[in-house]
Amino acid sequence: MDYRYATEKDTGLILDLIRKLAGYENMLDQVIADEATLREWIFEKGKAEVIFALEGEKEVGMALFFHNFSTFLGRAGLYLEDLFVLPEYRGKGYGKGLIKTLAKIAVERKCGRFEWVCLDWNRPSIDFYLSLGAKPQDEWTIYRVAGDDLLKLAE
C-alpha cells in the first residue's frame, strides 16, 4: 500500500472525503468548510496536513492531522482530526496503514504522543483503535466553544 501527502490540487478531494466522513457520522449538516477555506488553512497557512492511502493511483482514504503541544512533555504531539476510508475499501488494511504512517511521522518528528477522539457510538472504530494498542482517555471531557458562543466569549 502506498501513501502520499496531499497537495493544493487535492483540495476538492479532501472536501469530498470530509463530507463523506460527516455523512457516516450523521453530521453532514455541520460541514460548512469549502474549497477556498480548506486551501487557505491547509496549504497557505499550513495549519494541517493530509495524507492519502492509495490503491494504485486511486485515493481510497485520508488522514487529516496537525500538531498540538503538551506542556507536560514539553514537546509537540500529533493530533489526528479525521480518518476516513471509502466504504468499499474498508477491512483491507488502509485505515491501519494510515494510522501506522502517522505513527511513523510522529516518531520521525520526535512528537511526544499521537492522539485523536472517537464518537462514543462508533463501536467499529473503537474496536479498531483498541486493536492497535490505543488507550481511551476516559478521565477527560472535551469542551467546545464555537459559533455565536465563541463570538460572545471573545467580546
Short mmCIF file of C-alpha atoms in Angstrom, two decimals:
data_model
loop_
_atom_site.label_atom_id
_atom_site.label_comp_id
_atom_site.label_asym_id
_atom_site.label_seq_id
_atom_site.Cartn_x
_atom_site.Cartn_y
_atom_site.Cartn_z
CA MET A 1 0.00 0.00 0.00
CA ASP A 2 1.21 3.44 -0.87
CA TYR A 3 0.58 6.79 0.77
CA ARG A 4 1.14 10.35 -0.36
CA TYR A 5 0.84 13.83 1.05
CA ALA A 6 -1.95 15.97 -0.35
CA THR A 7 -1.12 18.98 -2.47
CA GLU A 8 -3.18 22.08 -3.13
CA LYS A 9 -4.69 20.47 -6.25
CA ASP A 10 -6.30 17.86 -3.93
CA THR A 11 -8.45 20.41 -2.08
CA GLY A 12 -11.69 19.31 -3.77
CA LEU A 13 -10.97 15.65 -2.99
CA ILE A 14 -10.24 16.50 0.64
CA LEU A 15 -13.57 18.31 0.92
CA ASP A 16 -15.38 15.38 -0.73
CA LEU A 17 -13.87 12.92 1.77
CA ILE A 18 -14.68 15.23 4.69
CA ARG A 19 -18.30 15.29 3.53
CA LYS A 20 -18.37 11.51 3.21
CA LEU A 21 -16.98 11.16 6.73
CA ALA A 22 -19.55 13.63 8.04
CA GLY A 23 -22.29 11.63 6.32
CA TYR A 24 -21.09 8.46 8.05
CA GLU A 25 -21.11 10.31 11.38
CA ASN A 26 -24.61 11.75 10.72
CA MET A 27 -23.12 15.25 10.87
CA LEU A 28 -23.21 16.36 7.24
CA ASP A 29 -25.34 19.38 8.18
CA GLN A 30 -22.39 20.66 10.26
CA VAL A 31 -19.91 20.83 7.39
CA ILE A 32 -19.52 24.47 6.39
CA ALA A 33 -15.98 24.13 5.02
CA ASP A 34 -15.50 24.90 1.35
CA GLU A 35 -12.54 24.52 -1.00
CA ALA A 36 -11.34 28.10 -0.55
CA THR A 37 -11.30 27.78 3.24
CA LEU A 38 -9.53 24.42 3.18
CA ARG A 39 -6.97 25.71 0.67
CA GLU A 40 -6.25 28.72 2.86
CA TRP A 41 -5.91 26.87 6.18
CA ILE A 42 -4.23 23.66 5.00
CA PHE A 43 -1.99 24.83 2.19
CA GLU A 44 -1.49 28.59 2.56
CA LYS A 45 -1.37 28.82 6.36
CA GLY A 46 -0.01 25.29 6.86
CA LYS A 47 -2.23 24.59 9.87
CA ALA A 48 -2.94 20.94 8.93
CA GLU A 49 -1.64 18.20 6.67
CA VAL A 50 -3.36 15.40 4.78
CA ILE A 51 -2.09 12.04 3.65
CA PHE A 52 -3.94 9.72 1.30
CA ALA A 53 -3.97 5.93 1.18
CA LEU A 54 -3.64 4.79 -2.41
CA GLU A 55 -4.75 1.72 -4.29
CA GLY A 56 -2.78 2.11 -7.46
CA GLU A 57 -3.36 5.74 -8.42
CA LYS A 58 -6.74 5.99 -6.63
CA GLU A 59 -7.09 7.77 -3.29
CA VAL A 60 -9.14 5.38 -1.12
CA GLY A 61 -8.71 7.02 2.28
CA MET A 62 -7.27 10.02 4.05
CA ALA A 63 -5.97 11.23 7.36
CA LEU A 64 -6.05 14.94 8.23
CA PHE A 65 -3.73 15.84 11.10
CA PHE A 66 -1.87 18.67 12.78
CA HIS A 67 0.49 19.33 15.67
CA ASN A 68 -0.66 20.17 19.15
CA PHE A 69 1.56 20.74 22.18
CA SER A 70 1.94 19.04 25.55
CA THR A 71 3.26 21.28 28.28
CA PHE A 72 3.79 18.23 30.49
CA LEU A 73 6.02 16.59 27.87
CA GLY A 74 7.46 19.89 26.65
CA ARG A 75 7.07 18.89 23.02
CA ALA A 76 4.61 18.71 20.18
CA GLY A 77 2.22 15.87 19.61
CA LEU A 78 0.43 14.69 16.51
CA TYR A 79 -3.35 15.05 16.53
CA LEU A 80 -5.48 13.10 14.08
CA GLU A 81 -8.58 15.14 13.24
CA ASP A 82 -10.11 12.91 10.55
CA LEU A 83 -9.52 9.36 9.43
CA PHE A 84 -11.68 8.08 6.59
CA VAL A 85 -11.53 5.12 4.23
CA LEU A 86 -14.09 4.72 1.46
CA PRO A 87 -16.58 2.01 2.49
CA GLU A 88 -15.70 -0.36 -0.36
CA TYR A 89 -12.03 -0.34 0.75
CA ARG A 90 -12.58 -0.92 4.48
CA GLY A 91 -11.19 -4.08 6.01
CA LYS A 92 -8.26 -4.13 3.58
CA GLY A 93 -5.69 -2.50 5.85
CA TYR A 94 -5.88 1.08 4.58
CA GLY A 95 -7.03 2.55 7.91
CA LYS A 96 -4.34 0.68 9.79
CA GLY A 97 -1.80 1.76 7.20
CA LEU A 98 -2.79 5.42 7.61
CA ILE A 99 -2.52 5.15 11.41
CA LYS A 100 0.88 3.43 11.16
CA THR A 101 2.08 6.08 8.72
CA LEU A 102 1.05 8.83 11.14
CA ALA A 103 2.77 6.98 13.99
CA LYS A 104 5.97 6.92 11.91
CA ILE A 105 5.60 10.64 11.18
CA ALA A 106 5.13 11.32 14.90
CA VAL A 107 8.28 9.34 15.74
CA GLU A 108 10.31 11.00 12.94
CA ARG A 109 9.22 14.43 14.18
CA LYS A 110 10.03 13.47 17.78
CA CYS A 111 6.45 14.01 18.93
CA GLY A 112 5.62 13.05 22.49
CA ARG A 113 2.26 11.48 21.65
CA PHE A 114 -0.22 10.69 18.92
CA GLU A 115 -3.88 11.13 19.77
CA TRP A 116 -7.42 11.55 18.44
CA VAL A 117 -11.02 11.39 19.56
CA CYS A 118 -13.75 8.98 18.54
CA LEU A 119 -17.51 9.23 18.83
CA ASP A 120 -18.83 7.08 21.69
CA TRP A 121 -21.31 5.23 19.46
CA ASN A 122 -18.75 4.29 16.81
CA ARG A 123 -18.05 0.75 18.03
CA PRO A 124 -16.30 -0.44 14.85
CA SER A 125 -13.78 2.41 15.11
CA ILE A 126 -13.35 1.96 18.87
CA ASP A 127 -12.62 -1.74 18.41
CA PHE A 128 -10.18 -0.91 15.60
CA TYR A 129 -8.31 1.64 17.73
CA LEU A 130 -8.15 -0.73 20.70
CA SER A 131 -6.72 -3.44 18.42
CA LEU A 132 -3.86 -1.05 17.58
CA GLY A 133 -2.98 -0.58 21.25
CA ALA A 134 -4.66 2.83 21.65
CA LYS A 135 -5.82 3.58 25.17
CA PRO A 136 -9.03 5.56 25.78
CA GLN A 137 -8.58 8.64 27.93
CA ASP A 138 -11.94 8.49 29.65
CA GLU A 139 -10.95 10.73 32.56
CA TRP A 140 -11.11 13.78 30.28
CA THR A 141 -14.11 15.63 28.88
CA ILE A 142 -13.84 17.68 25.72
CA TYR A 143 -15.24 21.21 25.98
CA ARG A 144 -16.01 23.33 22.96
CA VAL A 145 -16.99 26.94 22.36
CA ALA A 146 -17.98 27.68 18.74
CA GLY A 147 -20.18 29.85 16.57
CA ASP A 148 -22.14 32.59 18.33
CA ASP A 149 -20.91 31.40 21.73
CA LEU A 150 -17.31 31.92 20.61
CA LEU A 151 -18.11 35.40 19.31
CA LYS A 152 -19.83 36.28 22.58
CA LEU A 153 -16.94 34.96 24.66
CA ALA A 154 -14.47 36.99 22.60
CA GLU A 155 -16.25 40.29 23.37
#
